[in-house]
XYZ file of N, CA, C and O in Angstrom:
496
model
N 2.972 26.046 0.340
C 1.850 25.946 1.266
C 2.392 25.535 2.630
O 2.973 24.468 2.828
N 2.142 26.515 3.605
C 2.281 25.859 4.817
C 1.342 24.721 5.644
O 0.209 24.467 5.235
N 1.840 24.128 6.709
C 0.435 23.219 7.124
C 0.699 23.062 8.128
O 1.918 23.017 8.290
N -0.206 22.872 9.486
C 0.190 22.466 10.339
C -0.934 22.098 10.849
O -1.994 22.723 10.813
N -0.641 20.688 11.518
C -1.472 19.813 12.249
C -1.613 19.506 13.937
O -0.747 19.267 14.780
N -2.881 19.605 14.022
C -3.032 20.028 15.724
C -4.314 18.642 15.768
O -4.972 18.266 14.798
N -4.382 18.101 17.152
C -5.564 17.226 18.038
C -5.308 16.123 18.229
O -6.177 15.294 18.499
N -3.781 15.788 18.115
C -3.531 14.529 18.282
C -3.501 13.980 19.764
O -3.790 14.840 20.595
N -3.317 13.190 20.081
C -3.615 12.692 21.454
C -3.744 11.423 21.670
O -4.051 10.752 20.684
N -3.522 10.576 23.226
C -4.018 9.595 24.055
C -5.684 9.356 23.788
O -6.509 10.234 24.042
N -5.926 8.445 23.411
C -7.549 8.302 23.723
C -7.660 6.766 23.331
O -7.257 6.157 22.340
N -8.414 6.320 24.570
C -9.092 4.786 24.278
C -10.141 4.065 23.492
O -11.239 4.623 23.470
N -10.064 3.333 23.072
C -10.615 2.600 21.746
C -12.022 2.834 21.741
O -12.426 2.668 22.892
N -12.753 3.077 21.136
C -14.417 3.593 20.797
C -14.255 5.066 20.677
O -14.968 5.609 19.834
N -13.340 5.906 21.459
C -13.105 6.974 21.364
C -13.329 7.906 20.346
O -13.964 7.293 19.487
N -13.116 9.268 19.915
C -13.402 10.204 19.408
C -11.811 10.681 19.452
O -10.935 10.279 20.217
N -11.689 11.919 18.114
C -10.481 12.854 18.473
C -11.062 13.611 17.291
O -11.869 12.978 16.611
N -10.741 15.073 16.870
C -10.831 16.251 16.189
C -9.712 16.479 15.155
O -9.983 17.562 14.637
N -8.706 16.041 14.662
C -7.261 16.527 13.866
C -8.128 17.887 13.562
O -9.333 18.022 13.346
N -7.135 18.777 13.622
C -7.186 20.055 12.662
C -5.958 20.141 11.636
O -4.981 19.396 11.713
N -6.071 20.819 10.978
C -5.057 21.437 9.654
C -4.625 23.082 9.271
O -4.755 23.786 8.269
N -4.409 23.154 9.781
C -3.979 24.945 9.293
C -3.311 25.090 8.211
O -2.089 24.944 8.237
N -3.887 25.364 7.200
C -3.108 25.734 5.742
C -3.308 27.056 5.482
O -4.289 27.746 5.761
N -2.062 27.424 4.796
C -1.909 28.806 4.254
C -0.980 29.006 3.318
O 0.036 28.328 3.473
N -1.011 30.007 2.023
C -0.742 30.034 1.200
C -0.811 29.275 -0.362
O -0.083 28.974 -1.308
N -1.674 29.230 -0.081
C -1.789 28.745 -1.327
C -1.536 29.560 -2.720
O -1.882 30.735 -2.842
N -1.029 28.969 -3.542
C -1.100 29.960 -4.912
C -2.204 29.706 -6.098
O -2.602 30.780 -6.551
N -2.660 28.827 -6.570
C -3.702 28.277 -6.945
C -5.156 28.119 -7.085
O -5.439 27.707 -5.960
N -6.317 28.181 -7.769
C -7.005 27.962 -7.040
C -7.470 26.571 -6.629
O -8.001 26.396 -5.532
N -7.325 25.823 -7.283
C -7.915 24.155 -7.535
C -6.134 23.492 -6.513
O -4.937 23.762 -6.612
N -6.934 22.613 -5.683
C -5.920 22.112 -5.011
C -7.013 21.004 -3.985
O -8.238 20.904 -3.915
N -6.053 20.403 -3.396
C -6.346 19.534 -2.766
C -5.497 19.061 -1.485
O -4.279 18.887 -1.436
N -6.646 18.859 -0.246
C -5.723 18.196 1.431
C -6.083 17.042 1.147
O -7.014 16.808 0.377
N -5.430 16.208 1.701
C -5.507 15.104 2.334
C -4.894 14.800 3.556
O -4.015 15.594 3.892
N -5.099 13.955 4.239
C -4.627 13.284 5.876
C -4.144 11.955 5.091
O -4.543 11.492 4.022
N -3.056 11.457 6.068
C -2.374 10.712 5.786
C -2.041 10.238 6.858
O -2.291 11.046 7.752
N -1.329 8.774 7.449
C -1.273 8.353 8.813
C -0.138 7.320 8.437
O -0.439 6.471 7.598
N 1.543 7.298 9.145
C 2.185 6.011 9.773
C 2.339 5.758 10.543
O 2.966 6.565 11.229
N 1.976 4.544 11.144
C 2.301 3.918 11.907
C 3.702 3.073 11.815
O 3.773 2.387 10.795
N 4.898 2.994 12.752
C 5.897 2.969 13.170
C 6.366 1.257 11.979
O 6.083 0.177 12.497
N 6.643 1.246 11.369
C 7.351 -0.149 10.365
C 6.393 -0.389 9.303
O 6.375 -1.413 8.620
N 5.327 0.922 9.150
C 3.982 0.182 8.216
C 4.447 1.359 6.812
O 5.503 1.966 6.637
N 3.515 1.345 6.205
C 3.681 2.449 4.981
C 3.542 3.237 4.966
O 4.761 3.411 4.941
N 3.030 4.566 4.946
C 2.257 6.058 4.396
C 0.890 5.314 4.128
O 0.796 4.513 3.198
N -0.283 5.631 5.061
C -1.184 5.387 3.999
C -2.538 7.083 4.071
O -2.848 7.976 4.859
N -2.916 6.572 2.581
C -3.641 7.673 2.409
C -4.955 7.548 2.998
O -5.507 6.455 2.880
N -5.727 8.750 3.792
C -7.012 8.316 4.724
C -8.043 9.035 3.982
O -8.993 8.386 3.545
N -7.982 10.157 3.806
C -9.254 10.888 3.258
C -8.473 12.462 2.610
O -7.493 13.167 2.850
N -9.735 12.409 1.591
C -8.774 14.053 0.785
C -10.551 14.777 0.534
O -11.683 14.296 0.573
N -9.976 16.145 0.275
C -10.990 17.096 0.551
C -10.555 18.201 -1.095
O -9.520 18.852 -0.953
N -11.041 18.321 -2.031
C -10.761 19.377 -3.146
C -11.334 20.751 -2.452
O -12.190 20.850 -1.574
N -10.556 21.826 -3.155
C -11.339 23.156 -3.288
C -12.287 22.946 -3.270
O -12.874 23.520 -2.352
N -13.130 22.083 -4.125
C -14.879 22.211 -5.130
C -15.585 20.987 -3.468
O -16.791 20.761 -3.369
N -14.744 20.517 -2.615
C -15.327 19.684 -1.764
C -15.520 18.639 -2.184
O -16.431 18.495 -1.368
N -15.527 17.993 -2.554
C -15.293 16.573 -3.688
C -14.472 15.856 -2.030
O -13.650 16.457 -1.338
N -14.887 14.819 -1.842
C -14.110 13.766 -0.785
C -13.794 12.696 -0.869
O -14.521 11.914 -1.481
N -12.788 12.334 -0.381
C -12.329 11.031 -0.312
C -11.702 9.858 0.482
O -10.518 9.679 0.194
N -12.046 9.290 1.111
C -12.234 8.218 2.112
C -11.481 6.602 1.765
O -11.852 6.032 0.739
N -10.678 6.084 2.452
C -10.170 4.905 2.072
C -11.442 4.026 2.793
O -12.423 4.455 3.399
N -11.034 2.618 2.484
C -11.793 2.031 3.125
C -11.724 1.683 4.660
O -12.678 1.240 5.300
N -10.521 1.931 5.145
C -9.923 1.718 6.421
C -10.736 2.487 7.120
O -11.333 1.972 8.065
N -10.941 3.920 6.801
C -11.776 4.824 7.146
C -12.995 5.136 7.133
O -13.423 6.019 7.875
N -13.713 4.516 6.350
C -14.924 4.972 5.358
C -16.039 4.693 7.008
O -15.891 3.927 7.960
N -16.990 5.621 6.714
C -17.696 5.668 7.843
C -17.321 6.026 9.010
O -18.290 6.701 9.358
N -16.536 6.052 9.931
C -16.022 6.121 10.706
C -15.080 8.164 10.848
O -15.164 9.008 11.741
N -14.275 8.169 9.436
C -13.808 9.436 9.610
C -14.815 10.320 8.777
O -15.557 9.895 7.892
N -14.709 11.655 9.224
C -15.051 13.016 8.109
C -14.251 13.815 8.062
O -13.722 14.415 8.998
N -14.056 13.918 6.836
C -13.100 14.891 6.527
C -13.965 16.196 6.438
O -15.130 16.002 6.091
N -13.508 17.809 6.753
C -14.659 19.025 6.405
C -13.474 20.224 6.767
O -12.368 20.158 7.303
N -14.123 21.127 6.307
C -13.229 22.395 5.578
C -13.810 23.967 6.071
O -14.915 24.274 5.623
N -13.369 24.596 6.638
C -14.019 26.101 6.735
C -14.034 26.667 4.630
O -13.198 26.264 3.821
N -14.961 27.420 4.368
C -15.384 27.651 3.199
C -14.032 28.240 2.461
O -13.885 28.194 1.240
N -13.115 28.771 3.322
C -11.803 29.331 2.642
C -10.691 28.458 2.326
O -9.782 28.793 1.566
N -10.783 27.067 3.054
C -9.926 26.061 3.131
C -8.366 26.601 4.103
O -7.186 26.253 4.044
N -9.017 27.449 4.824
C -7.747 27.787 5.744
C -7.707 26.831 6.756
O -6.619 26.486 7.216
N -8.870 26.305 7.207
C -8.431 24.693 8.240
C -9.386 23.425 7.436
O -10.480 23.635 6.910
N -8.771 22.257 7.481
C -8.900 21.107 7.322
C -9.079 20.208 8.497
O -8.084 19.964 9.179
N -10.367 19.625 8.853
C -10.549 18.582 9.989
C -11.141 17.172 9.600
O -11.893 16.889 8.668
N -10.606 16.393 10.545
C -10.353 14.829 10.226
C -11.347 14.544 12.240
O -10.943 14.467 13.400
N -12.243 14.510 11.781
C -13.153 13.749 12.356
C -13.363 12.364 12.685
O -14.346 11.904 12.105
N -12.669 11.434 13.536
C -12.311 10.178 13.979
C -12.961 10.012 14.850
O -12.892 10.680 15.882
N -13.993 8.795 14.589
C -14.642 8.476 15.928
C -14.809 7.133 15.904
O -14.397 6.918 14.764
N -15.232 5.657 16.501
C -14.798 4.620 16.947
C -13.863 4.306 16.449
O -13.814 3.900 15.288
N -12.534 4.466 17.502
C -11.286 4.473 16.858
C -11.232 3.248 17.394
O -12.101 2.682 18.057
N -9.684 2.686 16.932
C -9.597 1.246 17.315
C -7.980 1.386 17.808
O -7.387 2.461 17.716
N -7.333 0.128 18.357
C -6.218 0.527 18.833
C -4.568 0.473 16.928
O -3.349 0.601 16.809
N -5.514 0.269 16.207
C -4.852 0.144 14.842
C -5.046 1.358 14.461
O -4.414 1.434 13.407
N -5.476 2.252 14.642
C -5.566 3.393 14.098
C -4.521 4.552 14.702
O -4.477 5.774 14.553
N -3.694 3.596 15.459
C -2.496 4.678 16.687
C -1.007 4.989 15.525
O -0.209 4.103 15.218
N -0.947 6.183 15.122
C -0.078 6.453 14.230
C 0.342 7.774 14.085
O -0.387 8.616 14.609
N 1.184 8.102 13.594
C 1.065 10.115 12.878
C 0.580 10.409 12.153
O 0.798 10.003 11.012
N -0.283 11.225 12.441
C -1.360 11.649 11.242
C -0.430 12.826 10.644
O 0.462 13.431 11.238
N -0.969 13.030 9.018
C -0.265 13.733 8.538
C -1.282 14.740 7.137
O -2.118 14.243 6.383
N -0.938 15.874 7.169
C -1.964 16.512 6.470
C -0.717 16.980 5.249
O 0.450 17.222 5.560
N -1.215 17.036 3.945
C -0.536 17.191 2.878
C -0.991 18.086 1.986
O -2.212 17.946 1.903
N -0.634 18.870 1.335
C -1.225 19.575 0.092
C -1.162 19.783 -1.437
O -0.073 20.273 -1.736
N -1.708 19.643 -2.169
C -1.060 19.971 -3.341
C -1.895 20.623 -4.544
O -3.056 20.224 -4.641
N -1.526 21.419 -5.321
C -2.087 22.075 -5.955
C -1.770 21.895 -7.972
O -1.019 21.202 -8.658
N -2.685 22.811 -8.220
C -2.517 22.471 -10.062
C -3.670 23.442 -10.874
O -4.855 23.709 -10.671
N -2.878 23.737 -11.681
C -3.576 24.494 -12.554
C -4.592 24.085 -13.409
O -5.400 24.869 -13.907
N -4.576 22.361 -13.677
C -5.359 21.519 -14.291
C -6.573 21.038 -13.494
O -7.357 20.228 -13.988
N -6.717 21.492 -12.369
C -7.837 21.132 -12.029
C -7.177 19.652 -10.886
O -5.953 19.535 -10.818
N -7.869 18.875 -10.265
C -7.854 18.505 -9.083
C -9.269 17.573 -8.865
O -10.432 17.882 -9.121
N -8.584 16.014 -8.156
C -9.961 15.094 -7.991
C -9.030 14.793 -6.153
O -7.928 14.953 -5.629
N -10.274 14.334 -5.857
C -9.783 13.822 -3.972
C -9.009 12.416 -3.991
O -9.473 11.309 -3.719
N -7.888 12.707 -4.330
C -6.922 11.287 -4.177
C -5.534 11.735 -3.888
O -4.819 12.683 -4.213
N -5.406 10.290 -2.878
C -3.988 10.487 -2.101
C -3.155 10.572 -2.940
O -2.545 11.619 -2.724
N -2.552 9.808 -4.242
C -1.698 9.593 -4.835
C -0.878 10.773 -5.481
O 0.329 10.590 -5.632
N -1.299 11.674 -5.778
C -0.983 13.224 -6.281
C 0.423 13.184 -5.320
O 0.461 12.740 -4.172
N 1.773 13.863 -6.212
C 3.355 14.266 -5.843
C 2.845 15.450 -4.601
O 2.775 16.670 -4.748
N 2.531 14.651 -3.381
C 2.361 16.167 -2.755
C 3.747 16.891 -2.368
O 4.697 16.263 -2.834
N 3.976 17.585 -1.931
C 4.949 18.437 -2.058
C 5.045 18.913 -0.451
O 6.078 18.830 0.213
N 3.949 19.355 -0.031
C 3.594 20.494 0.959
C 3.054 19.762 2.123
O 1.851 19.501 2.148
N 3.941 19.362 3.220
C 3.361 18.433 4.462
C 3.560 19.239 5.868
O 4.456 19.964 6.300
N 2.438 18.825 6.330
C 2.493 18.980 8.040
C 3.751 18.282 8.868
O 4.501 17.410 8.432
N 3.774 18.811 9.990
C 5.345 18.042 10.887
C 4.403 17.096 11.698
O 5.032 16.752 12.699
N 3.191 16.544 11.691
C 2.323 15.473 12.006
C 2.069 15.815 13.538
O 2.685 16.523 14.335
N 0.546 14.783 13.673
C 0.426 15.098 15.398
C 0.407 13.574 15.618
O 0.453 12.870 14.609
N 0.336 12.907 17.002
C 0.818 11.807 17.687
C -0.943 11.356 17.773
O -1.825 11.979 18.364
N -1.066 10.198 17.050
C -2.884 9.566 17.679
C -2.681 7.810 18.474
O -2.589 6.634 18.122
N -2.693 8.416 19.377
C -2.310 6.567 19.873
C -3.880 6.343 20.288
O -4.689 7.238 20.531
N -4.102 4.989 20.309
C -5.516 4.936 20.879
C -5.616 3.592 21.565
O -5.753 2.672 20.758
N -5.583 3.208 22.904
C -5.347 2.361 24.018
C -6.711 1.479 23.981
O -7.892 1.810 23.880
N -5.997 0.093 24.118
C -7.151 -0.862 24.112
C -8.047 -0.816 24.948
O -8.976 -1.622 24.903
């Protein structure tokens, strides 16, 4: 699966930003995106995941605040961020992974298939 991630940007705290995802190829049908975000000495953490069937999933860091949503083919993936804060300034990162067994919206899945990330800083 290819991926690539676009909307990253400068923007000040209360702010708004768009991530997109461009995926392609998939082999599968049941699979699953997620967004993912580090910030510079912190961990990988997982933000929100989206199934084929639309099934979502939201950390709490996020919850309210992001939407995750999908064109009906799952050829783009968007991460909808709005009162951002200046903790939320990191690389966002879009991931994929797929299975023949079927598929629930969670970060933890061996993804395999990652974006080269976009830049979200967000100024106090």
């Amino acid at each position: 699966v290819q991926l690539v991630e676009s909307g990253g940007a400068l923007v000040q705290a209360g702010g708004s930003l768009r991530l997109s995802c461009a995926a392609s190829g998939f082999t599968f049908d049941d699979y699953v995106i997620c967004w993912f975000r580090q910030a510079p000495g912190e961990e990988r953490e997982g933000l929100s995941c989206i199934t084929s069937d639309d099934d979502v999933y939201y950390s709490d860091s996020v919850k309210g605040r992001f939407t995750i949503s999908s064109d009906n083919a799952k050829n783009t993936v968007w991460l909808q961020m709005n009162s951002l804060k200046p903790e939320d300034t990191a690389v966002y990162y879009c991931a994929a992974y797929q299975s023949l067994a079927g598929v629930v919206p969670d970060p933890s899945y061996p993804f395999d298939d990652w974006g080269q990330g976009t830049q979200v800083t967000v100024s106090p």
